[in-house]
Short mmCIF file of the C-alpha atoms (twelve columns), coordinates in Angstrom:
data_MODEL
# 
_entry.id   MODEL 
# 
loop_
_atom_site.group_PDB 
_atom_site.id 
_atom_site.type_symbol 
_atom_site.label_atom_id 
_atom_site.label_alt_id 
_atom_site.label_comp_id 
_atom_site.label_asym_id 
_atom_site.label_seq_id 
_atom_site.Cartn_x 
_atom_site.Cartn_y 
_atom_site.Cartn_z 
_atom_site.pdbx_PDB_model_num 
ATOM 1   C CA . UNK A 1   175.295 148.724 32.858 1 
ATOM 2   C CA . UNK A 2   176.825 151.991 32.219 1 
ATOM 3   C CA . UNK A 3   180.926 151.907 33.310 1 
ATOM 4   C CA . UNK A 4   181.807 154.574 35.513 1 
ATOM 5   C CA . UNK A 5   183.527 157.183 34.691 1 
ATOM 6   C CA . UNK A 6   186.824 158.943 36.550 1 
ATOM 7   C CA . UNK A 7   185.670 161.549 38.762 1 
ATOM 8   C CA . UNK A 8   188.270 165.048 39.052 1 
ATOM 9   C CA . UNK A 9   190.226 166.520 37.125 1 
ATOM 10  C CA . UNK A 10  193.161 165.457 34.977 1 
ATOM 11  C CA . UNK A 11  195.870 167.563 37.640 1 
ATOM 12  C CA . UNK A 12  193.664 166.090 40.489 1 
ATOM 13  C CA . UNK A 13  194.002 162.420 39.264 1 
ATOM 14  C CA . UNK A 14  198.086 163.547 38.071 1 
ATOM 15  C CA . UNK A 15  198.007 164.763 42.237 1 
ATOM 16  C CA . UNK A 16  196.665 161.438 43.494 1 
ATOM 17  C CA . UNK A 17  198.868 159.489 41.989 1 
ATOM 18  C CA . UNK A 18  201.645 161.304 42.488 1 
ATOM 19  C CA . UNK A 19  200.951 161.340 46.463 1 
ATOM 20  C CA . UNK A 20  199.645 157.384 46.158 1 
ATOM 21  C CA . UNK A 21  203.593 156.290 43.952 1 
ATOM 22  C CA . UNK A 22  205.429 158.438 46.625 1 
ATOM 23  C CA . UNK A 23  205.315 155.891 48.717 1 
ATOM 24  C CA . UNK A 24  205.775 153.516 46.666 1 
ATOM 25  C CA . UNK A 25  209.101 155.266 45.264 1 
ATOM 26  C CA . UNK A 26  209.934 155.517 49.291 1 
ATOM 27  C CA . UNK A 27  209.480 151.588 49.567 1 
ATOM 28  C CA . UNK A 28  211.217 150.472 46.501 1 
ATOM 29  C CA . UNK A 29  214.283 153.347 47.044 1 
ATOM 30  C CA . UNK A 30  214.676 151.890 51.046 1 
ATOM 31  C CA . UNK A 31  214.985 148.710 49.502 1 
ATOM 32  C CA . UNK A 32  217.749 149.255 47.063 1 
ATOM 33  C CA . UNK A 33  219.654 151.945 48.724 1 
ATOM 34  C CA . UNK A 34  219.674 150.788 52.433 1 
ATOM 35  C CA . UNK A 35  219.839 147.071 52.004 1 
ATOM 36  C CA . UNK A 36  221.872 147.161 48.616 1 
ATOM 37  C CA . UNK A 37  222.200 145.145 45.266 1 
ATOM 38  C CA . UNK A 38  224.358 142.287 46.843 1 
ATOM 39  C CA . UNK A 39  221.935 141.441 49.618 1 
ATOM 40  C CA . UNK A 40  218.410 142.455 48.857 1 
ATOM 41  C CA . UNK A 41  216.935 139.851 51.422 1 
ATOM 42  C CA . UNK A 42  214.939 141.813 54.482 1 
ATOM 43  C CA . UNK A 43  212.293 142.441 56.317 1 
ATOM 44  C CA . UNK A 44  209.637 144.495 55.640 1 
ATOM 45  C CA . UNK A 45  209.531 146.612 58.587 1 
ATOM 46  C CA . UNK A 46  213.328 146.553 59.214 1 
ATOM 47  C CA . UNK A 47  214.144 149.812 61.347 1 
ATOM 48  C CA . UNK A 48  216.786 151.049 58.475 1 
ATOM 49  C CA . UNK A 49  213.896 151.154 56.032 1 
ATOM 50  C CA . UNK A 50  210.955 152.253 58.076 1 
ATOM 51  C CA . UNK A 51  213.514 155.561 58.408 1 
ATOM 52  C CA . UNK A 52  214.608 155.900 55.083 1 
ATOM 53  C CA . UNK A 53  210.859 155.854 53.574 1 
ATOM 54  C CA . UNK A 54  209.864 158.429 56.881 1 
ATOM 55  C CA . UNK A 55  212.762 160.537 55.806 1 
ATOM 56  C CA . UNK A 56  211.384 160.406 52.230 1 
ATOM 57  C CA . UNK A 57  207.176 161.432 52.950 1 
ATOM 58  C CA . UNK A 58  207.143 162.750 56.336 1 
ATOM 59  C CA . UNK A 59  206.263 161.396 59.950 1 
ATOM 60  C CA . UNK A 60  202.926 159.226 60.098 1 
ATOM 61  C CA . UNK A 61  201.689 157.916 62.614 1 
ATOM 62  C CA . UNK A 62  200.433 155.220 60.495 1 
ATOM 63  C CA . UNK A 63  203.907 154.312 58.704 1 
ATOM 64  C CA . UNK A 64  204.429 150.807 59.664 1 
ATOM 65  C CA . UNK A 65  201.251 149.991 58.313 1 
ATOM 66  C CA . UNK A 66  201.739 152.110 55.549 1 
ATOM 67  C CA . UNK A 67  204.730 150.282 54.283 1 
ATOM 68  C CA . UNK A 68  203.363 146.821 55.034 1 
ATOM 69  C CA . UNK A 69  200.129 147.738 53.016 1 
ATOM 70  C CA . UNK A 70  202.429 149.002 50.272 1 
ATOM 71  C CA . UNK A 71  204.849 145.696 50.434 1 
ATOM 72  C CA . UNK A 72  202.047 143.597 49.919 1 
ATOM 73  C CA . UNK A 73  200.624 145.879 46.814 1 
ATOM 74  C CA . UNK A 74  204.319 145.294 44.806 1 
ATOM 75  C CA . UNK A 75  204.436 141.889 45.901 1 
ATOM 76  C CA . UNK A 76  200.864 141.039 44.094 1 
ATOM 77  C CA . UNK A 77  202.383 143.414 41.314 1 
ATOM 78  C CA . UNK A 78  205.684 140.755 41.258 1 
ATOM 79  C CA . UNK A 79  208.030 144.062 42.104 1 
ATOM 80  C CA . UNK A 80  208.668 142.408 44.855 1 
ATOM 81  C CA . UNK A 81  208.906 138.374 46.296 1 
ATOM 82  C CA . UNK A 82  208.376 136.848 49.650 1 
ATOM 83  C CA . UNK A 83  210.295 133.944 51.296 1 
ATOM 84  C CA . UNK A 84  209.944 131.488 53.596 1 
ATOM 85  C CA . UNK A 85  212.742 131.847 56.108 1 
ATOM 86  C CA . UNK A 86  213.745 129.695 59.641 1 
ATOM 87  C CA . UNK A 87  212.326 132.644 61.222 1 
ATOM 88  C CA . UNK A 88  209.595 133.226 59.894 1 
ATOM 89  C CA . UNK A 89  210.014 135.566 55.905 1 
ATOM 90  C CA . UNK A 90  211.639 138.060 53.992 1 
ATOM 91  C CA . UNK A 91  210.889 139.296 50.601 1 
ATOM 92  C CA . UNK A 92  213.447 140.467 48.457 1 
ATOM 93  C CA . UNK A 93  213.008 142.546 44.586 1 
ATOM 94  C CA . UNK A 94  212.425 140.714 41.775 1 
ATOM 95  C CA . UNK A 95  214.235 141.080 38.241 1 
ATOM 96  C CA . UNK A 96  211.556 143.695 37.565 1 
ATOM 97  C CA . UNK A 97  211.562 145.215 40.591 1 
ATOM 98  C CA . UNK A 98  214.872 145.888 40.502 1 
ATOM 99  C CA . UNK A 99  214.724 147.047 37.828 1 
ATOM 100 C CA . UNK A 100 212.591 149.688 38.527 1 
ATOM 101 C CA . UNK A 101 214.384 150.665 41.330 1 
ATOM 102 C CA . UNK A 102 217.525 151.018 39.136 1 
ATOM 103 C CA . UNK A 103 215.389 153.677 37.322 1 
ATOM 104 C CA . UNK A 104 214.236 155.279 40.185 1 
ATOM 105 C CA . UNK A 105 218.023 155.194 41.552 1 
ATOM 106 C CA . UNK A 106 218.963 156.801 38.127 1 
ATOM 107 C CA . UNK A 107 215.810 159.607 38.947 1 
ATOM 108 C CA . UNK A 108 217.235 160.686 42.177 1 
ATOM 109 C CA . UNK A 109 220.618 160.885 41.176 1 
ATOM 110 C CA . UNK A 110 219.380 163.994 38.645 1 
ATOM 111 C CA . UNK A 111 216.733 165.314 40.906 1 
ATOM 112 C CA . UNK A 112 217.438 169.046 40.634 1 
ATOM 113 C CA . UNK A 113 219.144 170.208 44.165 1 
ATOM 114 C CA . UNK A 114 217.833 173.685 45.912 1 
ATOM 115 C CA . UNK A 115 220.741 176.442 45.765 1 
ATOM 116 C CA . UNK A 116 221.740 178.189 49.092 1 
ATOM 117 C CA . UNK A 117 221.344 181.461 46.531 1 
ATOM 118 C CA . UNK A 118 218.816 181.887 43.920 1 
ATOM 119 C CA . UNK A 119 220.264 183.106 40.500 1 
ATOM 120 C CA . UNK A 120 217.102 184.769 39.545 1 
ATOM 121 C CA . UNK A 121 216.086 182.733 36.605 1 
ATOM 122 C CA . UNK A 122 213.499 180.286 36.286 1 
ATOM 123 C CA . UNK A 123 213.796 176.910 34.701 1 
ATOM 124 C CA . UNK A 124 210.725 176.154 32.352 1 
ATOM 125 C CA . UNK A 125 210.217 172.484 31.165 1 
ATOM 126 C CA . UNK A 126 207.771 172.620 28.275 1 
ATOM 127 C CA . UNK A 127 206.271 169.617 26.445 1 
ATOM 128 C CA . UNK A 128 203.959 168.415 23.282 1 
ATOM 129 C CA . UNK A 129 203.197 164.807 23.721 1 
ATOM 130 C CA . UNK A 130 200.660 163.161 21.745 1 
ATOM 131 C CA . UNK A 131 197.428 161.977 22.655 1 
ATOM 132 C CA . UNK A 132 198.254 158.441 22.050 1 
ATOM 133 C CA . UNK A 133 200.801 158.937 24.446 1 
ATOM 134 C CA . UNK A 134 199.148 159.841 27.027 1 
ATOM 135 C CA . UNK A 135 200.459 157.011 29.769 1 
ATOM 136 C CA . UNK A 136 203.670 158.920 29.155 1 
ATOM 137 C CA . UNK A 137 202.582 162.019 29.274 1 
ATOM 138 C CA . UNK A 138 200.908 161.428 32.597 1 
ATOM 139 C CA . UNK A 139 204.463 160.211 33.804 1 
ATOM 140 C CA . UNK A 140 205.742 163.254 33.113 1 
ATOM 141 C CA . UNK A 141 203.363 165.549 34.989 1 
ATOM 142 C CA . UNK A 142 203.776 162.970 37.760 1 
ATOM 143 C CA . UNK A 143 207.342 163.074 37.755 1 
ATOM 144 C CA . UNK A 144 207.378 166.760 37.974 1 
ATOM 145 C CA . UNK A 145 204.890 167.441 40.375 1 
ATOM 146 C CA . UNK A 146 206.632 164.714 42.700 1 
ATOM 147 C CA . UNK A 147 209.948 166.865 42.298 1 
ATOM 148 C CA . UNK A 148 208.301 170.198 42.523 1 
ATOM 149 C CA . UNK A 149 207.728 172.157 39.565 1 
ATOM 150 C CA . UNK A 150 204.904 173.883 39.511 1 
ATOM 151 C CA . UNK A 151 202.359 174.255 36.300 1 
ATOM 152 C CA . UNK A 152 201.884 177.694 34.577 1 
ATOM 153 C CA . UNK A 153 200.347 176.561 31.778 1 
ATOM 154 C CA . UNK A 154 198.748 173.116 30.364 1 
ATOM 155 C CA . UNK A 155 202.462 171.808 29.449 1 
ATOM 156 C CA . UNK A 156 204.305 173.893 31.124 1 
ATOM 157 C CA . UNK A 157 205.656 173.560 34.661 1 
ATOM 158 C CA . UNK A 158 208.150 176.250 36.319 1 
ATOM 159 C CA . UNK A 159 211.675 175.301 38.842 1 
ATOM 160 C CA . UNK A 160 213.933 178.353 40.195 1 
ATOM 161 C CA . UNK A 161 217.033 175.791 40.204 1 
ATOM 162 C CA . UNK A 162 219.436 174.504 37.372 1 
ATOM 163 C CA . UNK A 163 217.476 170.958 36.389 1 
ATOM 164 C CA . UNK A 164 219.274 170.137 32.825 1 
ATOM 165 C CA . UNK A 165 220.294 166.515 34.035 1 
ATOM 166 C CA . UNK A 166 216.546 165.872 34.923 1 
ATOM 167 C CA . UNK A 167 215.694 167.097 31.490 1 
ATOM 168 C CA . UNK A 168 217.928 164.834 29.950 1 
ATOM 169 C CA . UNK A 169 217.256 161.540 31.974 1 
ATOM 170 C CA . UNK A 170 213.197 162.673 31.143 1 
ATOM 171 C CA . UNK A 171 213.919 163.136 27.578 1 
ATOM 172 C CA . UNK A 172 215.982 159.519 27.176 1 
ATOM 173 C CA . UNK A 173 213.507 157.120 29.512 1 
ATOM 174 C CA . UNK A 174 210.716 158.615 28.053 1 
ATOM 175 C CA . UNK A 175 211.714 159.128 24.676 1 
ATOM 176 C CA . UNK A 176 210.514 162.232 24.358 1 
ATOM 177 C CA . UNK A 177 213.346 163.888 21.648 1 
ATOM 178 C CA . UNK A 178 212.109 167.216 20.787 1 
ATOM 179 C CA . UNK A 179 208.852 167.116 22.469 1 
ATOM 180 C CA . UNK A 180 210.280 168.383 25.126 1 
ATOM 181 C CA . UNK A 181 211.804 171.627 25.651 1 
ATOM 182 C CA . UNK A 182 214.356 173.351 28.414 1 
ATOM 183 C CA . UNK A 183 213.844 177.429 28.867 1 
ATOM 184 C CA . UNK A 184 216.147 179.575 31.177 1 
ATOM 185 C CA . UNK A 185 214.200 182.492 32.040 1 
ATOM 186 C CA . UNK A 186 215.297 186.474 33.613 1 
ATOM 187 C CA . UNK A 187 211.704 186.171 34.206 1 
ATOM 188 C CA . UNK A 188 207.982 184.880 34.620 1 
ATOM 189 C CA . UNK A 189 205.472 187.647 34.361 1 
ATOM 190 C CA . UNK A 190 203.366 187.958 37.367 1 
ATOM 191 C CA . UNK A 191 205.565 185.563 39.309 1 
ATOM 192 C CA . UNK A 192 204.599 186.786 42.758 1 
ATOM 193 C CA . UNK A 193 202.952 182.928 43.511 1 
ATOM 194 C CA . UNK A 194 205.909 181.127 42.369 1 
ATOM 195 C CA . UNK A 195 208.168 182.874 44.113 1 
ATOM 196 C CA . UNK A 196 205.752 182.700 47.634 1 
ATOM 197 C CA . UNK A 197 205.278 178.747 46.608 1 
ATOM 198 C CA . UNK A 198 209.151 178.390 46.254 1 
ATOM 199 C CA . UNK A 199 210.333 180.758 49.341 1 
ATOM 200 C CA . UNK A 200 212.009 183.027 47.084 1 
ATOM 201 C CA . UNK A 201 212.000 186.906 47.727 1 
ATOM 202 C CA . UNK A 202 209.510 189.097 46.008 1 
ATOM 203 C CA . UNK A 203 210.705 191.721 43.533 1 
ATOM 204 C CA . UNK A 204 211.029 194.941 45.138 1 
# 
């Protein structure tokens, strides 16, 4: 029987999973942050979470479901534990899942933050990652498209703000070293759909 192949392309499949771990992120972030490292016990649909992971993706009709779906994914993927409580359970992160969420923590500590006044220079993260690294590789475009850069080339994805602490936490977790590269730039030719996809104003 022939084995089916993956339908799209490579930025569609980046795209889906970048929407599909957004949630995810959202989940495993609530659960850390809100809750804490000292009592990581709770329920799944606890109000102070459902609002923190809204907060995070958007209004949905849909969330509480959402999030239970989503608990029940990391739970089979031992992120995350269940337990059997008096009143009925709770599930709590694992060593690995908290792990990850450490990371994550660590992620949106450097996400790059949007100036009240654009300096007029854009920030241009360029990378050369081998083939046989292409699980990381595929984190990377992830990671960027989840924060916002946008691609204007095949390895090379465009920011109007200062992002030199997300280059460095990109560069150590995914040991990266000099494949990838930080440019500061006066300009972008023909930057007229960056600056409309950013809200920036166009050159006069």
């Amino acid at each position: 029987m022939k084995k089916k192949g993956r339908t799209g392309s490579i930025e569609e499949r980046v795209s889906h999973r970048a929407k599909r771990n957004q949630i995810r992120n959202a989940v495993l972030l609530s659960a850390y942050l809100t809750v804490g490292v000292g009592l990581i016990v709770m329920a799944p649909n606890a109000v102070k979470l459902l609002k923190y992971v809204e907060k995070v993706i958007g209004p949905s009709p849909r969330l509480k479901r959402r999030v239970s779906q989503k608990y029940s994914e990391l739970i089979a993927q031992e992120i995350f534990r269940r337990i059997a409580t008096q009143d009925g359970s709770r599930i709590e992160l694992t060593d690995r899942g908290m792990k990850i969420a450490e990371e994550l923590s660590q992620r949106e500590e450097v996400r790059p933050k949007m100036q009240k006044r654009w300096d007029q220079k854009w920030r241009i993260i360029m990378f050369d990652v081998w083939e046989r690294r292409r699980k990381v590789r595929d984190e990377l475009r992830e990671t960027l498209k989840e924060i916002g850069f946008v691609k204007v080339q095949d390895s090379a994805w465009a920011y109007p703000y200062p992002c030199e602490k997300l280059l460095v936490f990109l560069r150590t977790h995914l040991k990266l070293g000099h494949g990838i590269l930080y440019v500061v730039a006066d300009e972008i030719e023909h930057d007229e759909k960056l600056r409309q996809h950013f809200k920036l104003p166009l050159q006069q």
